[in-house]
Short mmCIF file of C-alpha atoms in Angstrom, two decimals:
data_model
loop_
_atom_site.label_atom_id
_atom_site.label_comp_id
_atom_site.label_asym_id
_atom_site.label_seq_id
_atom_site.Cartn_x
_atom_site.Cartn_y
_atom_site.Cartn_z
CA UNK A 1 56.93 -18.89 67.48
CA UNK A 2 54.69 -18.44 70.18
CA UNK A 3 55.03 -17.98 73.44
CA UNK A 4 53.74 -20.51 76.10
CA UNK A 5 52.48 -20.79 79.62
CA UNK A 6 55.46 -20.82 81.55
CA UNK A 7 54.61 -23.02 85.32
CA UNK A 8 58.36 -22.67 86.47
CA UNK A 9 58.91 -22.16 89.81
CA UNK A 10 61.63 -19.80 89.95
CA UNK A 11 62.39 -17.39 87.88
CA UNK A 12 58.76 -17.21 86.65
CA UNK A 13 56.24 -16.20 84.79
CA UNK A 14 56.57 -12.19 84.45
CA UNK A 15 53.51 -9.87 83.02
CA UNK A 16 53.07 -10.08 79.24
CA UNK A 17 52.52 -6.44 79.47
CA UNK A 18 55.80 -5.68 81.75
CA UNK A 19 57.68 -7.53 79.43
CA UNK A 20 56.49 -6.12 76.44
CA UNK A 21 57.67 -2.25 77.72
CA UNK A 22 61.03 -3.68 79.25
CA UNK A 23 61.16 -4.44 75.31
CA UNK A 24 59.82 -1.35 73.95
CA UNK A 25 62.10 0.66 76.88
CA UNK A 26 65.21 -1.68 76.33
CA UNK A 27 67.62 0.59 74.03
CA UNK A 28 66.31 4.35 75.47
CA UNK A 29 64.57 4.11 78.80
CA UNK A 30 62.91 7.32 79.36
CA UNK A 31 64.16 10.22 78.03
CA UNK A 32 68.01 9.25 78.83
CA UNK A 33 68.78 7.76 75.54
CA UNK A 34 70.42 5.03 76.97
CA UNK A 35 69.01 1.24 78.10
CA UNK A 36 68.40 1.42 82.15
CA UNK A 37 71.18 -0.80 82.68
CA UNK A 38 73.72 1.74 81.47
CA UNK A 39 72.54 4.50 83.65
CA UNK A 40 73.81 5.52 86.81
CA UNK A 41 72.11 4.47 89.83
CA UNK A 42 72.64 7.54 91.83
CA UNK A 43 71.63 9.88 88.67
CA UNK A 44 68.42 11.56 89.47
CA UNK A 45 66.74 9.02 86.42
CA UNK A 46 67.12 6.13 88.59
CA UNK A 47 66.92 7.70 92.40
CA UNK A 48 63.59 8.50 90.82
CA UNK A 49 62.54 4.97 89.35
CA UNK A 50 63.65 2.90 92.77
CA UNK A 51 61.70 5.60 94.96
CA UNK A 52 58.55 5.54 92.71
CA UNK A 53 58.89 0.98 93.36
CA UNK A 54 58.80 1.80 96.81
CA UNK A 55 55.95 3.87 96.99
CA UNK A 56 54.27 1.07 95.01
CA UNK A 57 55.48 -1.70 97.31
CA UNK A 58 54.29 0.15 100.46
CA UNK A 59 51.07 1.30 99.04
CA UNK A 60 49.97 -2.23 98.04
CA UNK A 61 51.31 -3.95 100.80
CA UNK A 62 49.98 -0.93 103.15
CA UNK A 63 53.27 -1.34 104.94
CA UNK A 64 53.39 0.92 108.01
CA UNK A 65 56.11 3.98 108.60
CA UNK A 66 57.85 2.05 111.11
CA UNK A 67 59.42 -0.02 108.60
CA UNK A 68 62.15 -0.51 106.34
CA UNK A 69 61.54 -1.21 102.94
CA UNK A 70 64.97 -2.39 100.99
CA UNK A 71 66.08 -3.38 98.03
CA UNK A 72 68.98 -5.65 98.08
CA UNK A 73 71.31 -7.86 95.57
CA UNK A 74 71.29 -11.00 95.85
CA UNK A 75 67.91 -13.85 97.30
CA UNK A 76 66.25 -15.11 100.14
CA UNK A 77 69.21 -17.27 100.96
CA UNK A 78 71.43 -14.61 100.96
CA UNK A 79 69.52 -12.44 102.74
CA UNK A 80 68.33 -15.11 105.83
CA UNK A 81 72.47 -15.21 106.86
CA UNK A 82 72.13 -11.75 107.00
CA UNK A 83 69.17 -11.33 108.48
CA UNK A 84 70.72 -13.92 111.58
CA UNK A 85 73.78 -11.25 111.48
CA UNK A 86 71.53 -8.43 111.75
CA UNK A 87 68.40 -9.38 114.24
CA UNK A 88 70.48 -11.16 117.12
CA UNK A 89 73.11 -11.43 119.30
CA UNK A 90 75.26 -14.49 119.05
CA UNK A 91 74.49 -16.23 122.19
CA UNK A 92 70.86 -14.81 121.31
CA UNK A 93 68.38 -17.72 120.43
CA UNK A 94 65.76 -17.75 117.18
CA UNK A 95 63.36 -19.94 116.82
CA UNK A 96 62.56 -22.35 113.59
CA UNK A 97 59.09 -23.71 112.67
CA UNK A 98 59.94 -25.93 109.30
CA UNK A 99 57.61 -26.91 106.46
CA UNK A 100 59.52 -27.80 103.45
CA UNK A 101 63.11 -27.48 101.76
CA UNK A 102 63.30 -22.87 102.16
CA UNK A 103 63.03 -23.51 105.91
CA UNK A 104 65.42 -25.93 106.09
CA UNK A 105 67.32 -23.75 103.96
CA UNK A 106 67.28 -20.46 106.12
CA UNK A 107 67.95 -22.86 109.62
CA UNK A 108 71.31 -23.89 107.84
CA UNK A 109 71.99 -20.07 106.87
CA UNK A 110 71.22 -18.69 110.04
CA UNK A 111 72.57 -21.53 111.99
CA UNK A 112 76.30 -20.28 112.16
CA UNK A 113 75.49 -17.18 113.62
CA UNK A 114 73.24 -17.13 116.89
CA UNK A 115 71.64 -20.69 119.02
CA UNK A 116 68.73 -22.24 117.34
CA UNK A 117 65.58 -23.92 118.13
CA UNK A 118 63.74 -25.84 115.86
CA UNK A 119 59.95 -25.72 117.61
CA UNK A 120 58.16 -27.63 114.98
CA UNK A 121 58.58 -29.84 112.29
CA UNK A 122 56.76 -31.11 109.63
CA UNK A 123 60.13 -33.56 107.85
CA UNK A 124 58.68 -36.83 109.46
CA UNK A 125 55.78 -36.49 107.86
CA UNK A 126 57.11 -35.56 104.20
CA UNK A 127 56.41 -32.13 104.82
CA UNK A 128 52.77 -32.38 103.73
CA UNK A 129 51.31 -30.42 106.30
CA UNK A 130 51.98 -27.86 109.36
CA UNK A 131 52.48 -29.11 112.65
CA UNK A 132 50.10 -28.36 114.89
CA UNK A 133 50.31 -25.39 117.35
CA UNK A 134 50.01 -26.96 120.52
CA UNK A 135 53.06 -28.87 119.58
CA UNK A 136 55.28 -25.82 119.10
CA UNK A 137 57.82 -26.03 121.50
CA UNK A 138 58.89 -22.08 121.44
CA UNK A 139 61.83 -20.32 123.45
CA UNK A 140 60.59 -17.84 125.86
CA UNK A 141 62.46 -14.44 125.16
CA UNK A 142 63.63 -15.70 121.33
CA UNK A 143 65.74 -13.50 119.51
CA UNK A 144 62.71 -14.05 116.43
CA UNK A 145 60.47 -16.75 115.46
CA UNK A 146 61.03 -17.98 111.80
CA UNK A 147 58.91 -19.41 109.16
CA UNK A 148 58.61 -19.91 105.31
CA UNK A 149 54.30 -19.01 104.73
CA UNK A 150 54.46 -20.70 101.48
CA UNK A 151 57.07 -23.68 100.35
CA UNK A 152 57.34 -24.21 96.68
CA UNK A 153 58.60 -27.34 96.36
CA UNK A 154 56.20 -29.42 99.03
CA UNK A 155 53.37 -27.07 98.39
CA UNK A 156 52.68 -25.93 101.60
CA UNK A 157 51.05 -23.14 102.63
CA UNK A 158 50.25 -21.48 106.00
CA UNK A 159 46.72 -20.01 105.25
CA UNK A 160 46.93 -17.68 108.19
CA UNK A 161 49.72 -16.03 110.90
CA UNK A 162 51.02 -17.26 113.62
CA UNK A 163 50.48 -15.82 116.69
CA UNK A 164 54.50 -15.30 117.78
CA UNK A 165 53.32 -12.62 120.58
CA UNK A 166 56.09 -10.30 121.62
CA UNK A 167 58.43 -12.25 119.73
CA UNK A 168 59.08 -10.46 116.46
CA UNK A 169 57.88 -12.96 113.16
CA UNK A 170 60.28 -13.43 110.46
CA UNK A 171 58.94 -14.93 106.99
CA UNK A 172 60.65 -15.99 104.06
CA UNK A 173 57.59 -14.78 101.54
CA UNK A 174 59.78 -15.27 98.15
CA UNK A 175 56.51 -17.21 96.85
CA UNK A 176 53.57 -15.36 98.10
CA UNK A 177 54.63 -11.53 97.86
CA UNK A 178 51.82 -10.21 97.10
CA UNK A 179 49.50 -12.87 96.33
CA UNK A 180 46.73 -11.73 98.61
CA UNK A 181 46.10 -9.39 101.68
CA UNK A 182 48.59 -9.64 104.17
CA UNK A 183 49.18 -7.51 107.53
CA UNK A 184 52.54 -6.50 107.53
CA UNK A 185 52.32 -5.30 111.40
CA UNK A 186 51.91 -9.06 112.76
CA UNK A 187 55.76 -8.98 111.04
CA UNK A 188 59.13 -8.26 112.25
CA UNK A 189 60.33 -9.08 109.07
CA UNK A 190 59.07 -9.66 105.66
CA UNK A 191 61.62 -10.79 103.13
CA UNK A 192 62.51 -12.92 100.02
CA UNK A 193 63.67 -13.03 96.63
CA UNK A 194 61.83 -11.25 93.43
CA UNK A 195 62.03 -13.69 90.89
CA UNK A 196 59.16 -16.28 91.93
CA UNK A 197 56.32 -13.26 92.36
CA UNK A 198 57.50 -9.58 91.83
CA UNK A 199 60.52 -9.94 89.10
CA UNK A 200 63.53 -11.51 87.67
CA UNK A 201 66.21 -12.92 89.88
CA UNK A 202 69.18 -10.71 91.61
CA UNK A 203 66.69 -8.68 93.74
CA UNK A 204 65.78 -9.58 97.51
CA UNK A 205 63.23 -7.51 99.46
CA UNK A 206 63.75 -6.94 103.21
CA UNK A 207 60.76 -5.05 105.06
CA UNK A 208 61.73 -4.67 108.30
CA UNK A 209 60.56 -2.74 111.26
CA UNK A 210 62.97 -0.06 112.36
CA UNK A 211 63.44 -0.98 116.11
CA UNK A 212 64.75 -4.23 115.03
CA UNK A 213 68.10 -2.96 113.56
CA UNK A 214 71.51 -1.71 114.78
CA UNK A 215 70.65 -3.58 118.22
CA UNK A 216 72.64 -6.92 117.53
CA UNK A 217 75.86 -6.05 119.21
CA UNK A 218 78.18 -7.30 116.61
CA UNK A 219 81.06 -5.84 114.69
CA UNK A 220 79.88 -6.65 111.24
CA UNK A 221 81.40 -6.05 107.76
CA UNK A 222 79.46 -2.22 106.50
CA UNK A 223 78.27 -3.75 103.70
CA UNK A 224 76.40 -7.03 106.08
CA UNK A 225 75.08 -4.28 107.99
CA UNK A 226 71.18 -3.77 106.87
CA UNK A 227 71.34 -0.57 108.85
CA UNK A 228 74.12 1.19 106.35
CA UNK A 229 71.41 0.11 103.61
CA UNK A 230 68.31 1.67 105.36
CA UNK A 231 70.44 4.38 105.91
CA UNK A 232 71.36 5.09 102.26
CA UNK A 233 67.70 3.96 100.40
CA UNK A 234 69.55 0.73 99.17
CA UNK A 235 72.18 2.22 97.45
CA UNK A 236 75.13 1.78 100.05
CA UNK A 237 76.18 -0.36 97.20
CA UNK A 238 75.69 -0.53 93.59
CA UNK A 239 71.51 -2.69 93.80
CA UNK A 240 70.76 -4.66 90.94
CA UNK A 241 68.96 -1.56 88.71
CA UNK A 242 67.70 -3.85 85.90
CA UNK A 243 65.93 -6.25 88.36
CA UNK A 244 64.75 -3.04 90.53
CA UNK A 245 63.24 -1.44 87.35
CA UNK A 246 61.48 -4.19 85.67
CA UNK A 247 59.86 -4.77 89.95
CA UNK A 248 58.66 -1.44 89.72
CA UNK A 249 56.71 -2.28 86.19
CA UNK A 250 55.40 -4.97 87.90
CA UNK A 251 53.92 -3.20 90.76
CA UNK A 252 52.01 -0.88 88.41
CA UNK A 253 50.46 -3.94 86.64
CA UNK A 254 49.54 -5.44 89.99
CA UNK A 255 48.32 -1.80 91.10
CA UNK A 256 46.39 -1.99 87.68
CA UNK A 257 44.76 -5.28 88.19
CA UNK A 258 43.50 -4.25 91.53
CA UNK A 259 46.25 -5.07 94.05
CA UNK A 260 46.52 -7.88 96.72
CA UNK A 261 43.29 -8.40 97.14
CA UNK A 262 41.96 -8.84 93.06
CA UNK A 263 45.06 -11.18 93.15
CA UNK A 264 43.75 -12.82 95.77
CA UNK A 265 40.35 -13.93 94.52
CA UNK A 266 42.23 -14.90 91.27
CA UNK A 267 45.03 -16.67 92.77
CA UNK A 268 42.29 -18.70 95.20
CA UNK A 269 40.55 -19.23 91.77
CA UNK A 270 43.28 -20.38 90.01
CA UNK A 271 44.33 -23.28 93.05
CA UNK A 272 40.41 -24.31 93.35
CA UNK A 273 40.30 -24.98 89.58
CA UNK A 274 43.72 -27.18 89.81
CA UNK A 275 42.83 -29.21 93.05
CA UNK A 276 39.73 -29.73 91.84
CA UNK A 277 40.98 -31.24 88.51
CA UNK A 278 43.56 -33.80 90.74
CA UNK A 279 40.80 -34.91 93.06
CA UNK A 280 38.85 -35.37 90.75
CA UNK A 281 40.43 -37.37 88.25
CA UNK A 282 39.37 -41.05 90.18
CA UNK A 283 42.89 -41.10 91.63
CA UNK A 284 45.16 -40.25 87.99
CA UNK A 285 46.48 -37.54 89.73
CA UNK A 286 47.73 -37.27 93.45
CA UNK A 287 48.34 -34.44 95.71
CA UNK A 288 49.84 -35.72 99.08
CA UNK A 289 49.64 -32.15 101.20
CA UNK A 290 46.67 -32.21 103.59
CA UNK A 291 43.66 -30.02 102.18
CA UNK A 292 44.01 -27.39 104.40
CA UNK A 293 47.78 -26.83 103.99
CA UNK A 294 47.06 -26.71 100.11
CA UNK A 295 49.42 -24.02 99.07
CA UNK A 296 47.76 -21.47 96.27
CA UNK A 297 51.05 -20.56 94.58
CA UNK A 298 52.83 -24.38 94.25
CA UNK A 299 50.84 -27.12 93.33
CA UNK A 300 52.72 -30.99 93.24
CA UNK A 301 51.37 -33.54 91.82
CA UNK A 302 52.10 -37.45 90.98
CA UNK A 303 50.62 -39.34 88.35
CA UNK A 304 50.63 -43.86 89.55
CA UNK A 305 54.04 -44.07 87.71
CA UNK A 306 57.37 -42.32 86.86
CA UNK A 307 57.04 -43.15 82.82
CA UNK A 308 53.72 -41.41 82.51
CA UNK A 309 54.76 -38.90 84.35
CA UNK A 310 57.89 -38.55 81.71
CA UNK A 311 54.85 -39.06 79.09
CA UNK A 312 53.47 -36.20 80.58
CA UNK A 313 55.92 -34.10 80.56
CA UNK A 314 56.91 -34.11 77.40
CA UNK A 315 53.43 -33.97 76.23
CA UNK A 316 53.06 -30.94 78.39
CA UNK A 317 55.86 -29.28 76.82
CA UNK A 318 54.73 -29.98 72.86
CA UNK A 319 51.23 -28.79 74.44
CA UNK A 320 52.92 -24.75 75.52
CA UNK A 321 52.62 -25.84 78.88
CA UNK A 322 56.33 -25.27 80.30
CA UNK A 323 58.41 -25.77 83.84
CA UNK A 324 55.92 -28.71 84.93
CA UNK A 325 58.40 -30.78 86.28
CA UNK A 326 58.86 -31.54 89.81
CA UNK A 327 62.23 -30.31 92.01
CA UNK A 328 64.43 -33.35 92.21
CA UNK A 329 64.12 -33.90 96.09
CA UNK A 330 60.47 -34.60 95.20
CA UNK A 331 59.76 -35.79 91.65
CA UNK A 332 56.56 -35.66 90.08
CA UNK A 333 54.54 -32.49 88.65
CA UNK A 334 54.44 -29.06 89.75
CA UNK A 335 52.37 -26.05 88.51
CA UNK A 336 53.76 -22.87 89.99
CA UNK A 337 50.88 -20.49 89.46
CA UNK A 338 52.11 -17.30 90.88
CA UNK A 339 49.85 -14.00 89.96
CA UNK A 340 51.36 -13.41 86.97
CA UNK A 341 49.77 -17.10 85.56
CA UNK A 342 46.78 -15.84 84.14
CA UNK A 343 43.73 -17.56 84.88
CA UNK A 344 43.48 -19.00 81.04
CA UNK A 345 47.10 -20.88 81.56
CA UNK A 346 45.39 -22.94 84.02
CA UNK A 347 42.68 -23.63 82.28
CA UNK A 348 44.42 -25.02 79.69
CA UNK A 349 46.71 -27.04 82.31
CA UNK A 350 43.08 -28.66 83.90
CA UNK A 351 41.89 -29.24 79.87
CA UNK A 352 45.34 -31.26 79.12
CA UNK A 353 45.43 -33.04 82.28
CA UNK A 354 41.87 -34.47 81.37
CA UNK A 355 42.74 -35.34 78.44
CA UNK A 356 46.03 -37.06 78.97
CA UNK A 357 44.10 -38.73 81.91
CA UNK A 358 41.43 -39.96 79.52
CA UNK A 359 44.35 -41.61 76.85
CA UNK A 360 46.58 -42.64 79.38
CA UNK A 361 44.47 -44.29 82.87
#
């Protein structure tokens, strides 16, 4: 048996080396002779462990004091209802700037709970692109302006931030934590789910600057209220403490590889060497998202017909090339190549797509 390149877009790819010490730590994690998922989360072991991730997640993401950094159960879906809950009043409007399926996603979420705005749209256009900014029809006074910087299923990515001005910026960054430099201060609120970029599924990651809480106004259920979180380092409740653990494992690997910005010269690396395989191949391989929009971490593409795309597929698969297959409101191929895809898996990808495209057009 051996193990494969793994392109799934969520839950992903993890560090070969983080995985092999979650292995080696499974049965006696430290010196408590017991697995980390036995041991309490408010023993001094653990307290220990989710402080030490933190550190590591504000270090690499140079995330300023004036922010909240928690640790939550649960994903980005999860946490953008309760981020509506927690940001706004209810007759308080937020803006919505969609480019693919997550925004969508977080507009129905936060939808029941304050007046929304949708100021741009990219749906009558497939989502294959951002709209353009002199198009954004924004709400003077919003509550927040909302956006998803990367979308994994339409592969688009915002390459830069929007300027929201006093209006605080809320991103859904489930698929790009991490994968390059990124100023956390142009942010209200940073959040998403771990198990695309930073670890397995269960864990969502809130940053969020401190003014911004305990001003909505509502009476909320303590455990919806972010601020009883902040208050109590993320344990106002029992947090997921396997997913939290194996996070803070891969911090130190990303600290070890040389942070956001090594990942970002690999990760722009890595998305060069694909696109330039699909345009290249005389039209084999198509990728409809304008070049500029390109995103680095989600790459679709379509091959001229659904049965060699199948052909691929299954290829792909016998090949150790895994999770290639496109999410069913889009079809075709899709190569999530997140930081932990090492530059080698996508080599290999580019090699087999030649060759299939040299059998097969």
């Amino acid at each position: 048996m051996s193990r494969a390149y793994n392109f799934s877009a969520g839950p992903a790819v993890l560090p070969e080396p983080v995985l092999r010490q979650v292995q080696a730590e499974l049965l006696e994690w430290r010196d408590e002779r017991a697995s980390v998922m036995e041991v309490s989360h408010r023993g001094k072991a653990f307290v220990e462990c989710a402080a030490e991730a933190e550190r590591d997640l504000r270090e690499l993401m140079a995330v300023p004091d004036d922010y909240h950094v928690l640790f939550l159960q649960g994903g980005a879906t999860t946490l953008s209802a309760l981020l509506a809950l927690n940001l706004a009043r209810a007759d308080q409007t937020a803006d919505f700037v969609l480019t693919g399926h997550w925004g969508e996603k977080a507009l129905d979420n936060m939808k029941p709970s304050l007046q929304v705005n949708v100021a741009a749209s990219g749906k009558a256009g497939g989502y294959t692109g951002i709209p353009p900014r002199g198009d954004w029809a924004l709400t003077p006074g919003a509550a927040f302006l909302h956006y998803t910087p990367n979308e994994t299923i339409h592969g688009v990515e915002f390459h830069d931030i929007p300027d929201a001005g006093d209006v605080p910026l809320v991103a859904d960054v489930s698929s790009n934590f991490l994968s390059a430099p990124l100023d956390v201060s142009r942010f209200g609120v940073l959040y998403g789910g771990a198990q695309k970029n930073l670890g397995p599924s269960g864990l969502a990651i809130a940053i969020v600057r401190k003014d911004l809480l305990g001003r909505h106004g509502r009476e909320l259920p303590p455990i919806f209220e972010l601020l009883n979180q902040a208050k109590n380092d993320s344990m106002f409740n029992t947090p997921p403490t396997f997913a939290w653990y194996v996070l803070g494992l891969v911090l130190k690997w990303l600290r070890a590889e040389g942070g956001a910005a090594a990942m970002g010269e690999r990760n722009r690396r890595k998305a060069a060497n694909l696109y330039a395989a699909i345009d290249g191949s005389g039209g084999f391989y198509r990728n409809p998202v304008e070049p500029a929009a390109r995103s680095w971490m989600n790459v679709p593409f379509f091959l001229p017909d659904e049965a060699r795309e199948k052909a691929f597929l299954k290829e792909a698969d016998a090949a150790g090339l895994l999770g290639l297959k496109g999410h069913r409101a889009v079809g075709g191929i899709r190569a999530s190549i997140y930081n932990a895809m090492p530059e080698a898996g996508v080599q290999a990808l580019v090699d087999f797509m030649a060759d299939f495209a040299r059998r097969n057009g």
